[in-house]
mmCIF file of C-alpha atoms and ligand atoms in Angstrom:
data_model
loop_
_atom_site.group_PDB
_atom_site.id
_atom_site.type_symbol
_atom_site.label_atom_id
_atom_site.label_comp_id
_atom_site.label_asym_id
_atom_site.label_seq_id
_atom_site.Cartn_x
_atom_site.Cartn_y
_atom_site.Cartn_z
ATOM 1 C CA MET A 13 55.123 129.908 -0.268
ATOM 2 C CA GLY A 14 57.904 129.811 -2.837
ATOM 3 C CA ASN A 15 59.532 126.588 -4.051
ATOM 4 C CA MET A 16 62.778 127.260 -2.192
ATOM 5 C CA LYS A 17 61.035 127.956 1.083
ATOM 6 C CA LEU A 18 58.873 124.850 0.725
ATOM 7 C CA LEU A 19 61.905 122.682 -0.017
ATOM 8 C CA THR A 20 63.812 124.164 2.925
ATOM 9 C CA LYS A 21 60.890 123.233 5.172
ATOM 10 C CA LEU A 22 60.513 119.762 3.650
ATOM 11 C CA LEU A 23 64.180 118.995 4.074
ATOM 12 C CA ARG A 24 64.088 120.476 7.585
ATOM 13 C CA LEU A 25 67.176 122.520 7.022
ATOM 14 C CA LYS A 26 68.260 124.600 9.940
ATOM 15 C CA GLY A 27 71.216 126.920 9.635
ATOM 16 C CA ALA A 28 71.242 126.510 5.861
ATOM 17 C CA LYS A 29 69.423 127.972 2.930
ATOM 18 C CA ILE A 30 68.581 126.471 -0.460
ATOM 19 C CA THR A 31 69.716 128.451 -3.477
ATOM 20 C CA CYS A 32 68.629 126.166 -6.324
ATOM 21 C CA PHE A 33 67.566 122.578 -6.974
ATOM 22 C CA GLU A 34 67.422 120.092 -9.798
ATOM 23 C CA PHE A 35 66.209 116.508 -10.257
ATOM 24 C CA LYS A 36 68.776 114.188 -11.798
ATOM 25 C CA ASN A 37 69.286 110.554 -12.757
ATOM 26 C CA ARG A 38 65.675 109.972 -13.904
ATOM 27 C CA ASP A 39 64.211 111.766 -10.874
ATOM 28 C CA LYS A 40 65.975 109.429 -8.471
ATOM 29 C CA GLU A 41 68.240 112.133 -7.090
ATOM 30 C CA LEU A 42 67.519 115.645 -5.923
ATOM 31 C CA HIS A 43 70.549 117.897 -6.179
ATOM 32 C CA VAL A 44 70.248 120.944 -4.000
ATOM 33 C CA GLY A 45 72.389 124.084 -4.059
ATOM 34 C CA ILE A 46 72.770 125.122 -0.450
ATOM 35 C CA LYS A 47 74.604 127.726 1.612
ATOM 36 C CA PRO A 48 75.105 128.416 5.308
ATOM 37 C CA HIS A 49 72.730 130.927 6.839
ATOM 38 C CA LYS A 50 73.905 134.514 7.175
ATOM 39 C CA ASN A 51 76.495 133.788 4.495
ATOM 40 C CA GLY A 52 78.713 131.627 6.742
ATOM 41 C CA CYS A 53 82.363 132.676 6.777
ATOM 42 C CA ARG A 54 82.843 131.360 10.306
ATOM 43 C CA CYS A 55 85.903 129.630 11.683
ATOM 44 C CA GLN A 56 85.175 125.902 12.183
ATOM 45 C CA LYS A 57 87.081 125.842 15.476
ATOM 46 C CA CYS A 58 85.839 128.927 17.329
ATOM 47 C CA GLY A 59 82.827 130.028 15.283
ATOM 48 C CA ARG A 60 84.161 133.552 14.875
ATOM 49 C CA ARG A 61 83.238 135.432 11.709
ATOM 50 C CA CYS A 62 86.363 135.684 9.568
ATOM 51 C CA GLN A 63 87.726 137.196 6.418
ATOM 52 C CA ILE A 64 87.437 135.233 3.179
ATOM 53 C CA VAL A 65 90.750 134.194 1.676
ATOM 54 C CA ARG A 66 89.371 132.407 -1.379
ATOM 55 C CA ILE A 67 86.522 130.271 -2.551
ATOM 56 C CA VAL A 68 87.332 126.580 -2.831
ATOM 57 C CA ASP A 69 85.864 124.357 -5.597
ATOM 58 C CA LYS A 70 82.280 123.205 -5.466
ATOM 59 C CA ARG A 71 81.766 120.068 -3.366
ATOM 60 C CA SER A 72 78.912 117.698 -2.771
ATOM 61 C CA TRP A 73 77.602 115.970 0.371
ATOM 62 C CA THR A 74 75.361 112.936 0.380
ATOM 63 C CA ASP A 75 72.331 113.422 2.570
ATOM 64 C CA VAL A 76 69.670 110.925 3.628
ATOM 65 C CA THR A 77 67.394 109.168 1.166
ATOM 66 C CA ILE A 78 63.752 110.143 1.594
ATOM 67 C CA LEU A 79 61.160 107.825 0.049
ATOM 68 C CA GLY A 80 63.704 106.527 -2.408
ATOM 69 C CA LEU A 81 64.867 109.995 -3.355
ATOM 70 C CA LYS A 82 68.547 110.560 -2.750
ATOM 71 C CA ILE A 83 69.358 114.080 -1.600
ATOM 72 C CA VAL A 84 72.700 115.603 -2.563
ATOM 73 C CA PHE A 85 73.923 118.991 -1.309
ATOM 74 C CA TRP A 86 76.197 121.242 -3.382
ATOM 75 C CA TYR A 87 78.218 124.162 -2.138
ATOM 76 C CA ALA A 88 81.550 125.879 -2.775
ATOM 77 C CA PRO A 89 83.048 126.366 0.710
ATOM 78 C CA LYS A 90 85.135 129.431 1.414
ATOM 79 C CA GLU A 91 88.573 129.393 2.877
ATOM 80 C CA VAL A 92 88.649 131.871 5.727
ATOM 81 C CA HIS A 93 91.377 133.381 7.856
ATOM 82 C CA CYS A 94 90.843 133.262 11.614
ATOM 83 C CA PRO A 95 93.170 135.435 13.734
ATOM 84 C CA THR A 96 93.529 132.589 16.226
ATOM 85 C CA HIS A 97 93.359 129.456 14.094
ATOM 86 C CA GLY A 98 94.803 130.637 10.790
ATOM 87 C CA SER A 99 93.481 129.696 7.362
ATOM 88 C CA ALA A 100 90.948 126.921 7.172
ATOM 89 C CA GLN A 101 87.739 125.976 5.457
ATOM 90 C CA GLU A 102 84.711 127.806 6.855
ATOM 91 C CA GLU A 103 82.339 126.036 9.191
ATOM 92 C CA ILE A 104 79.570 124.171 7.419
ATOM 93 C CA PRO A 105 76.465 123.578 9.541
ATOM 94 C CA TRP A 106 75.354 120.355 7.803
ATOM 95 C CA ALA A 107 78.566 118.317 7.859
ATOM 96 C CA ALA A 108 81.845 117.814 9.691
ATOM 97 C CA PRO A 109 85.023 119.136 8.073
ATOM 98 C CA LEU A 110 86.331 116.744 5.389
ATOM 99 C CA SER A 111 83.225 114.578 5.655
ATOM 100 C CA ARG A 112 81.448 113.634 2.420
ATOM 101 C CA VAL A 113 78.120 112.964 4.089
ATOM 102 C CA THR A 114 75.847 115.113 6.228
ATOM 103 C CA TYR A 115 75.586 114.899 10.001
ATOM 104 C CA ARG A 116 72.120 113.433 9.794
ATOM 105 C CA LEU A 117 73.223 110.616 7.517
ATOM 106 C CA GLU A 118 76.054 109.901 9.970
ATOM 107 C CA TYR A 119 73.511 109.886 12.759
ATOM 108 C CA ILE A 120 71.267 107.387 10.980
ATOM 109 C CA ILE A 121 74.207 105.134 10.069
ATOM 110 C CA CYS A 122 75.424 105.058 13.681
ATOM 111 C CA SER A 123 71.946 104.476 15.086
ATOM 112 C CA LEU A 124 71.317 101.567 12.727
ATOM 113 C CA ALA A 125 74.755 100.003 13.153
ATOM 114 C CA ARG A 126 74.128 99.928 16.888
ATOM 115 C CA ILE A 127 71.181 97.571 16.540
ATOM 116 C CA MET A 128 71.848 95.563 13.374
ATOM 117 C CA THR A 129 74.652 94.246 11.209
ATOM 118 C CA GLN A 130 76.408 96.680 8.951
ATOM 119 C CA LYS A 131 75.162 94.746 5.961
ATOM 120 C CA ALA A 132 71.530 95.118 7.013
ATOM 121 C CA ALA A 133 72.046 98.826 7.656
ATOM 122 C CA ALA A 134 73.693 99.220 4.266
ATOM 123 C CA ASP A 135 70.731 97.466 2.610
ATOM 124 C CA ILE A 136 68.261 99.833 4.238
ATOM 125 C CA LEU A 137 70.289 102.895 3.268
ATOM 126 C CA LYS A 138 70.967 101.501 -0.219
ATOM 127 C CA MET A 139 74.718 101.869 -0.084
ATOM 128 C CA PRO A 140 77.607 99.395 -0.305
ATOM 129 C CA THR A 141 78.569 97.837 3.054
ATOM 130 C CA SER A 142 82.180 98.940 2.620
ATOM 131 C CA THR A 143 81.061 102.571 2.218
ATOM 132 C CA LEU A 144 78.974 102.326 5.362
ATOM 133 C CA SER A 145 81.869 100.767 7.318
ATOM 134 C CA ASP A 146 84.175 103.532 6.109
ATOM 135 C CA ILE A 147 81.767 106.265 7.171
ATOM 136 C CA LEU A 148 81.207 104.570 10.515
ATOM 137 C CA HIS A 149 84.912 104.272 11.151
ATOM 138 C CA ARG A 150 85.529 107.902 10.268
ATOM 139 C CA VAL A 151 82.688 109.160 12.479
ATOM 140 C CA ILE A 152 83.775 107.081 15.478
ATOM 141 C CA THR A 153 87.418 108.084 15.080
ATOM 142 C CA ARG A 154 86.421 111.749 14.778
ATOM 143 C CA VAL A 155 84.142 111.671 17.802
ATOM 144 C CA ARG A 156 86.640 109.824 19.977
ATOM 145 C CA VAL A 157 89.673 111.918 19.076
ATOM 146 C CA GLY A 158 90.894 113.782 22.167
ATOM 147 C CA HIS A 159 88.510 111.837 24.401
ATOM 148 C CA ARG A 160 90.041 111.084 27.775
ATOM 149 C CA ILE A 161 89.093 108.420 30.320
ATOM 150 C CA ARG A 162 87.549 109.966 33.427
ATOM 151 C CA GLY A 163 86.789 108.919 36.994
ATOM 152 C CA LEU A 164 88.094 105.354 36.695
ATOM 153 C CA VAL A 165 88.041 103.556 40.055
ATOM 154 C CA THR A 166 87.143 99.951 39.220
ATOM 155 C CA LEU A 167 88.989 98.444 36.309
ATOM 156 C CA GLY A 168 88.314 95.204 34.461
ATOM 157 C CA VAL A 169 90.667 93.536 32.008
ATOM 158 C CA ASP A 170 89.783 90.626 29.789
ATOM 159 C CA GLU A 171 90.745 89.029 26.529
ATOM 160 C CA ILE A 172 88.325 88.617 23.676
ATOM 161 C CA SER A 173 88.670 86.694 20.470
ATOM 162 C CA TYR A 174 87.716 87.927 17.063
ATOM 163 C CA CYS A 175 88.231 86.804 13.487
ATOM 164 C CA LYS A 176 86.717 83.322 14.024
ATOM 165 C CA GLY A 177 88.433 82.950 17.374
ATOM 166 C CA ARG A 178 91.916 82.943 15.957
ATOM 167 C CA LYS A 179 93.023 86.385 17.042
ATOM 168 C CA PHE A 180 92.892 88.011 20.452
ATOM 169 C CA ALA A 181 92.422 91.493 21.729
ATOM 170 C CA THR A 182 92.648 92.953 25.214
ATOM 171 C CA ILE A 183 89.609 94.811 26.370
ATOM 172 C CA VAL A 184 89.529 97.201 29.326
ATOM 173 C CA TYR A 185 86.314 98.051 31.165
ATOM 174 C CA ASP A 186 85.120 100.565 33.680
ATOM 175 C CA LEU A 187 83.192 98.162 35.915
ATOM 176 C CA ASP A 188 81.381 100.916 37.844
ATOM 177 C CA ARG A 189 79.831 102.331 34.714
ATOM 178 C CA SER A 190 79.942 98.977 32.887
ATOM 179 C CA CYS A 191 81.357 100.276 29.668
ATOM 180 C CA VAL A 192 84.378 99.606 27.477
ATOM 181 C CA LEU A 193 87.283 102.042 27.787
ATOM 182 C CA TRP A 194 89.878 100.615 25.493
ATOM 183 C CA VAL A 195 90.554 97.813 23.017
ATOM 184 C CA GLY A 196 94.062 96.764 21.987
ATOM 185 C CA LYS A 197 95.511 94.121 19.711
ATOM 186 C CA GLY A 198 97.050 91.076 21.405
ATOM 187 C CA LYS A 199 96.759 89.694 24.912
ATOM 188 C CA GLY A 200 100.311 90.030 26.194
ATOM 189 C CA ARG A 201 102.003 92.292 28.672
ATOM 190 C CA ASP A 202 103.006 94.816 25.993
ATOM 191 C CA THR A 203 99.349 95.291 25.030
ATOM 192 C CA ILE A 204 98.133 95.998 28.560
ATOM 193 C CA ASP A 205 101.186 98.155 29.251
ATOM 194 C CA ARG A 206 100.230 100.250 26.270
ATOM 195 C CA PHE A 207 96.853 100.961 27.844
ATOM 196 C CA PHE A 208 98.312 102.120 31.165
ATOM 197 C CA ASN A 209 101.046 104.188 29.561
ATOM 198 C CA GLU A 210 99.061 105.836 26.818
ATOM 199 C CA GLU A 211 95.587 106.240 28.251
ATOM 200 C CA LEU A 212 96.055 107.025 31.944
ATOM 201 C CA SER A 213 98.057 109.618 33.813
ATOM 202 C CA GLU A 214 99.985 108.614 36.927
ATOM 203 C CA TYR A 215 97.328 110.278 39.055
ATOM 204 C CA GLN A 216 94.600 108.248 37.330
ATOM 205 C CA ARG A 217 96.508 105.005 37.856
ATOM 206 C CA LEU A 218 96.831 105.726 41.576
ATOM 207 C CA LYS A 219 93.099 106.408 41.759
ATOM 208 C CA ILE A 220 92.224 102.842 40.720
ATOM 209 C CA THR A 221 91.288 100.937 43.876
ATOM 210 C CA TRP A 222 89.737 97.741 42.500
ATOM 211 C CA ALA A 223 90.600 95.637 39.495
ATOM 212 C CA SER A 224 89.361 92.407 38.031
ATOM 213 C CA SER A 225 91.085 90.180 35.507
ATOM 214 C CA ASP A 226 91.553 86.574 34.533
ATOM 215 C CA MET A 227 94.548 84.581 35.772
ATOM 216 C CA SER A 228 96.841 85.574 32.943
ATOM 217 C CA ARG A 229 100.180 86.615 34.390
ATOM 218 C CA ALA A 230 100.476 89.430 31.856
ATOM 219 C CA TYR A 231 97.348 91.099 33.222
ATOM 220 C CA THR A 232 97.792 90.465 36.943
ATOM 221 C CA GLU A 233 101.396 91.629 36.944
ATOM 222 C CA ALA A 234 100.639 94.695 34.847
ATOM 223 C CA ILE A 235 97.838 95.696 37.242
ATOM 224 C CA LYS A 236 100.129 95.213 40.253
ATOM 225 C CA TYR A 237 102.843 97.251 38.596
ATOM 226 C CA HIS A 238 100.764 100.142 37.279
ATOM 227 C CA CYS A 239 98.071 100.420 39.962
ATOM 228 C CA PRO A 240 99.778 100.061 43.336
ATOM 229 C CA ASN A 241 96.584 101.046 45.179
ATOM 230 C CA ALA A 242 94.352 98.528 43.422
ATOM 231 C CA LYS A 243 93.075 95.348 45.018
ATOM 232 C CA LEU A 244 92.914 92.638 42.412
ATOM 233 C CA VAL A 245 90.046 90.177 42.230
ATOM 234 C CA ILE A 246 90.401 87.179 39.949
ATOM 235 C CA ASP A 247 87.344 87.016 37.739
ATOM 236 C CA ARG A 248 84.956 84.393 39.097
ATOM 237 C CA PHE A 249 83.940 83.016 35.742
ATOM 238 C CA HIS A 250 87.505 82.381 34.656
ATOM 239 C CA LEU A 251 88.191 80.501 37.853
ATOM 240 C CA VAL A 252 85.031 78.411 37.515
ATOM 241 C CA LYS A 253 85.973 77.708 33.913
ATOM 242 C CA ALA A 254 89.401 76.442 35.001
ATOM 243 C CA LEU A 255 87.749 74.158 37.566
ATOM 244 C CA ASN A 256 85.274 72.851 35.008
ATOM 245 C CA GLU A 257 88.126 72.081 32.663
ATOM 246 C CA ALA A 258 89.896 70.172 35.431
ATOM 247 C CA VAL A 259 86.759 68.078 35.988
ATOM 248 C CA ASP A 260 86.370 67.512 32.270
ATOM 249 C CA GLU A 261 89.967 66.367 32.076
ATOM 250 C CA VAL A 262 89.047 63.535 34.465
ATOM 251 C CA ARG A 263 86.052 62.614 32.318
ATOM 252 C CA LYS A 264 88.219 62.549 29.184
ATOM 253 C CA GLU A 265 90.808 60.348 30.865
ATOM 254 C CA GLU A 266 88.147 57.896 31.991
ATOM 255 C CA TRP A 267 86.582 57.933 28.517
ATOM 256 C CA ARG A 268 89.890 56.964 26.948
ATOM 257 C CA ASN A 269 90.310 54.021 29.316
ATOM 258 C CA LEU A 270 86.771 52.651 29.055
ATOM 259 C CA ASP A 271 85.335 50.102 26.654
ATOM 260 C CA VAL A 272 82.193 50.663 24.566
ATOM 261 C CA GLU A 273 79.827 49.628 27.370
ATOM 262 C CA GLY A 274 81.552 51.810 29.922
ATOM 263 C CA ARG A 275 81.529 54.773 27.577
ATOM 264 C CA LYS A 276 77.802 54.420 27.105
ATOM 265 C CA ALA A 277 77.322 54.792 30.860
ATOM 266 C CA ILE A 278 79.022 58.187 30.995
ATOM 267 C CA LYS A 279 77.631 59.582 27.750
ATOM 268 C CA GLY A 280 76.383 63.179 27.898
ATOM 269 C CA LEU A 281 78.237 63.719 31.123
ATOM 270 C CA ARG A 282 80.349 66.577 29.878
ATOM 271 C CA TRP A 283 77.406 68.921 29.756
ATOM 272 C CA LEU A 284 76.018 67.698 33.058
ATOM 273 C CA LEU A 285 79.310 68.099 34.912
ATOM 274 C CA GLY A 286 79.555 71.702 33.805
ATOM 275 C CA MET A 287 76.206 72.603 35.340
ATOM 276 C CA GLY A 288 75.950 74.444 38.628
ATOM 277 C CA PRO A 289 74.020 72.929 41.577
ATOM 278 C CA THR A 290 71.178 75.413 41.165
ATOM 279 C CA SER A 291 70.484 74.727 37.505
ATOM 280 C CA ARG A 292 70.411 70.939 37.822
ATOM 281 C CA SER A 293 67.238 68.929 38.130
ATOM 282 C CA LYS A 294 66.802 66.281 40.839
ATOM 283 C CA GLU A 295 67.158 63.556 38.271
ATOM 284 C CA HIS A 296 70.507 64.932 37.114
ATOM 285 C CA THR A 297 71.768 65.014 40.687
ATOM 286 C CA ARG A 298 70.592 61.436 41.225
ATOM 287 C CA PHE A 299 72.477 60.317 38.125
ATOM 288 C CA LEU A 300 75.635 62.114 39.227
ATOM 289 C CA ASN A 301 75.344 60.537 42.693
ATOM 290 C CA SER A 302 75.057 57.103 41.103
ATOM 291 C CA LEU A 303 78.531 57.635 39.650
ATOM 292 C CA ARG A 304 79.827 57.018 43.122
ATOM 293 C CA LYS A 305 79.467 53.327 42.437
ATOM 294 C CA SER A 306 80.122 53.186 38.706
ATOM 295 C CA ASN A 307 82.947 55.696 38.343
ATOM 296 C CA ARG A 308 84.562 56.865 41.532
ATOM 297 C CA ARG A 309 87.095 59.214 40.012
ATOM 298 C CA ILE A 310 84.578 61.259 38.060
ATOM 299 C CA HIS A 311 82.305 61.287 41.099
ATOM 300 C CA ARG A 312 85.105 62.529 43.319
ATOM 301 C CA ALA A 313 85.984 65.329 40.899
ATOM 302 C CA TRP A 314 82.354 66.333 40.573
ATOM 303 C CA VAL A 315 81.790 66.463 44.347
ATOM 304 C CA LEU A 316 84.864 68.663 44.729
ATOM 305 C CA LYS A 317 83.616 70.955 41.988
ATOM 306 C CA ASP A 318 80.175 71.219 43.548
ATOM 307 C CA GLU A 319 81.604 71.949 46.965
ATOM 308 C CA PHE A 320 83.806 74.699 45.627
ATOM 309 C CA ASP A 321 80.678 76.619 44.649
ATOM 310 C CA HIS A 322 80.115 77.420 48.350
ATOM 311 C CA PHE A 323 83.158 79.657 48.315
ATOM 312 C CA TRP A 324 81.330 82.402 46.430
ATOM 313 C CA SER A 325 78.626 82.736 49.062
ATOM 314 C CA TYR A 326 80.885 83.488 52.053
ATOM 315 C CA SER A 327 80.764 86.953 53.509
ATOM 316 C CA TYR A 328 83.397 86.629 56.258
ATOM 317 C CA LEU A 329 86.993 86.511 55.194
ATOM 318 C CA GLY A 330 88.082 84.159 57.971
ATOM 319 C CA SER A 331 85.517 81.467 57.233
ATOM 320 C CA ALA A 332 86.115 81.764 53.484
ATOM 321 C CA GLU A 333 89.839 81.240 54.007
ATOM 322 C CA ALA A 334 89.235 78.259 56.274
ATOM 323 C CA PHE A 335 86.889 76.771 53.683
ATOM 324 C CA LEU A 336 89.352 77.277 50.857
ATOM 325 C CA LYS A 337 92.161 75.629 52.825
ATOM 326 C CA ARG A 338 89.953 72.665 53.690
ATOM 327 C CA TRP A 339 88.896 72.349 50.090
ATOM 328 C CA MET A 340 92.457 72.457 48.808
ATOM 329 C CA THR A 341 93.514 69.696 51.218
ATOM 330 C CA ALA A 342 90.595 67.530 50.081
ATOM 331 C CA ALA A 343 91.436 68.162 46.410
ATOM 332 C CA LEU A 344 95.073 67.220 46.965
ATOM 333 C CA LYS A 345 94.010 64.043 48.748
ATOM 334 C CA SER A 346 91.858 63.016 45.781
ATOM 335 C CA ARG A 347 95.074 62.234 43.886
ATOM 336 C CA ILE A 348 93.537 63.432 40.651
ATOM 337 C CA PRO A 349 96.303 65.205 38.662
ATOM 338 C CA SER A 350 94.080 67.835 37.017
ATOM 339 C CA MET A 351 92.565 68.726 40.398
ATOM 340 C CA ARG A 352 96.014 69.076 41.882
ATOM 341 C CA THR A 353 96.934 71.415 39.055
ATOM 342 C CA PHE A 354 93.875 73.478 39.873
ATOM 343 C CA VAL A 355 94.945 73.660 43.519
ATOM 344 C CA GLY A 356 98.289 74.953 42.216
ATOM 345 C CA THR A 357 96.420 77.693 40.360
ATOM 346 C CA LEU A 358 94.477 78.556 43.519
ATOM 347 C CA LYS A 359 97.672 78.768 45.541
ATOM 348 C CA ALA A 360 99.383 80.944 42.941
ATOM 349 C CA HIS A 361 96.519 83.451 42.953
ATOM 350 C CA TYR A 362 95.367 82.925 46.520
ATOM 351 C CA GLU A 363 95.498 86.541 47.720
ATOM 352 C CA ASN A 364 93.647 87.743 44.615
ATOM 353 C CA ILE A 365 90.962 85.076 44.898
ATOM 354 C CA ILE A 366 90.188 85.693 48.554
ATOM 355 C CA THR A 367 89.570 89.417 47.783
ATOM 356 C CA PHE A 368 86.316 88.298 46.153
ATOM 357 C CA ILE A 369 84.797 87.984 49.638
ATOM 358 C CA GLU A 370 85.571 91.631 50.305
ATOM 359 C CA ARG A 371 84.170 92.784 47.001
ATOM 360 C CA PRO A 372 82.431 90.280 44.698
ATOM 361 C CA LEU A 373 83.835 91.817 41.576
ATOM 362 C CA THR A 374 83.655 90.050 38.262
ATOM 363 C CA ASN A 375 84.130 91.145 34.710
ATOM 364 C CA ALA A 376 80.541 90.217 34.056
ATOM 365 C CA VAL A 377 79.298 92.962 36.345
ATOM 366 C CA GLY A 378 76.516 95.288 35.256
ATOM 367 C CA GLU A 379 74.782 94.407 32.071
ATOM 368 C CA GLY A 380 77.184 91.656 31.129
ATOM 369 C CA ILE A 381 79.302 93.517 28.633
ATOM 370 C CA ASN A 382 80.849 90.355 27.319
ATOM 371 C CA ARG A 383 77.479 88.898 26.535
ATOM 372 C CA VAL A 384 76.565 91.987 24.543
ATOM 373 C CA LEU A 385 79.865 91.853 22.716
ATOM 374 C CA LYS A 386 79.309 88.193 21.869
ATOM 375 C CA ILE A 387 75.946 89.016 20.384
ATOM 376 C CA VAL A 388 77.514 91.802 18.367
ATOM 377 C CA LYS A 389 80.229 89.449 17.200
ATOM 378 C CA ASN A 390 77.827 86.689 16.227
ATOM 379 C CA ARG A 391 75.612 89.181 14.469
ATOM 380 C CA ALA A 392 78.486 90.110 12.212
ATOM 381 C CA SER A 393 79.678 86.466 12.110
ATOM 382 C CA GLY A 394 83.235 87.354 13.092
ATOM 383 C CA PHE A 395 85.107 90.498 12.219
ATOM 384 C CA ARG A 396 87.940 90.394 9.764
ATOM 385 C CA ASN A 397 89.934 93.115 11.432
ATOM 386 C CA LEU A 398 90.122 94.553 14.895
ATOM 387 C CA GLU A 399 89.398 98.080 13.728
ATOM 388 C CA ASN A 400 85.989 97.025 12.533
ATOM 389 C CA PHE A 401 85.254 95.160 15.750
ATOM 390 C CA THR A 402 86.484 98.032 17.928
ATOM 391 C CA ASP A 403 84.185 100.421 16.090
ATOM 392 C CA ILE A 404 81.158 98.344 17.003
ATOM 393 C CA ILE A 405 82.339 97.855 20.597
ATOM 394 C CA PHE A 406 82.667 101.587 21.071
ATOM 395 C CA LEU A 407 79.376 102.201 19.327
ATOM 396 C CA THR A 408 77.405 99.773 21.503
ATOM 397 C CA LYS A 409 79.265 99.699 24.824
ATOM 398 C CA GLY A 410 81.809 102.535 24.770
ATOM 399 C CA ASP A 411 82.337 105.094 27.507
ATOM 400 C CA LEU A 412 81.311 107.827 25.101
ATOM 401 C CA ASP A 413 77.862 108.028 23.535
ATOM 402 C CA ILE A 414 78.890 108.321 19.892
ATOM 403 C CA VAL A 415 75.426 109.034 18.538
ATOM 404 C CA ALA A 416 74.824 111.841 21.043
ATOM 405 C CA GLN A 417 78.032 113.516 19.916
ATOM 406 C CA ILE A 418 76.818 114.097 16.368
ATOM 407 C CA PRO A 419 75.574 117.723 16.198
ATOM 408 C CA ALA A 420 71.821 118.025 16.434
ATOM 409 C CA GLY A 421 71.431 120.936 14.022
ATOM 410 C CA LEU A 422 70.352 119.119 10.877
ATOM 411 C CA ARG A 423 69.580 115.768 12.424
ATOM 412 C CA SER A 424 65.790 115.716 12.569
ATOM 413 C CA ILE A 425 64.338 113.560 9.860
HETATM 414 ZN ZN1 ZN B 17 89.006 130.388 14.989
#
């Protein structure tokens, strides 16, 4: 077997042929002259064999590093003339047009970035993190260009914070397939309007029959406006969070009014009040019940909160509505301001809360997308810009499998 043939086999090159090779930089780099099989000259859009217009300058592509040896490809691409697509650079089987790295390096970068931080991936691949981020961004943009949302029936809208919690983005899910469809800067009406106007056709908007969002007016009104056929369900976890905050408000008020001794008695209560009835131990419940004597207001708020939990288990609309009305009356009677405010919230969103009984839809459906995103975010300890964050969202939870879209030809390594 000749050297060239051996090297072609070692590098697992399919659709390409090695013409020459040379070790450089104290044997740390292997520079390989390469050319497409059957002399190339194919249009990169339709694959048709075309006439050569001219030969462009020699270019290089960075390939993977094997056992510490960096592989670099060299080739002078031809400019060809396709009768349909006009003049363009010929198709190159090992890399995407305008890309400076090979498909298989792109594949490895994407696969690693899916499971670890970009810094860790960059360390393994021995390249600067910024270079890796750039490549990642270019690959994801290239793969997603022209991608359209399909078969959307159940929509979820939520806000997510990035950049150390100071900035917000709107994130749109397909709750049936539990994946992310779209990410946009901001959390206002203009952001969500942009999604409906730019990403969906009128037909697609009419096809949406269920939607879930938090209580933000921007989201609920946009869904009502753009998806007239959709039934809106207020996300359970946002509602529970609002109730927990109302209870905590009572605790804070009491805390402010108590002396040192009194404060000691309700220490650690914040965490306990936030717990659901199922996750509490008997001892916790006993302690909370003892508040009935020591702090009536907190006890009252807690009982109301605990009772509200029943709402989620109803399966008949009529009984759920009767329960909710009873609960609201009891909460109003408690004369606790924060509880009354919560009743106001319930009343304002009543028709979209009661729909939960018909379909228990929450944004946390499926694999808990938000949880995954939080892990991703923590792993990178906050993203500086949304672009960077969006890249990782699409890579890990997008509606399009980015890695699978990278051509298989030269991938095997
Ligand atoms: Zn063509």
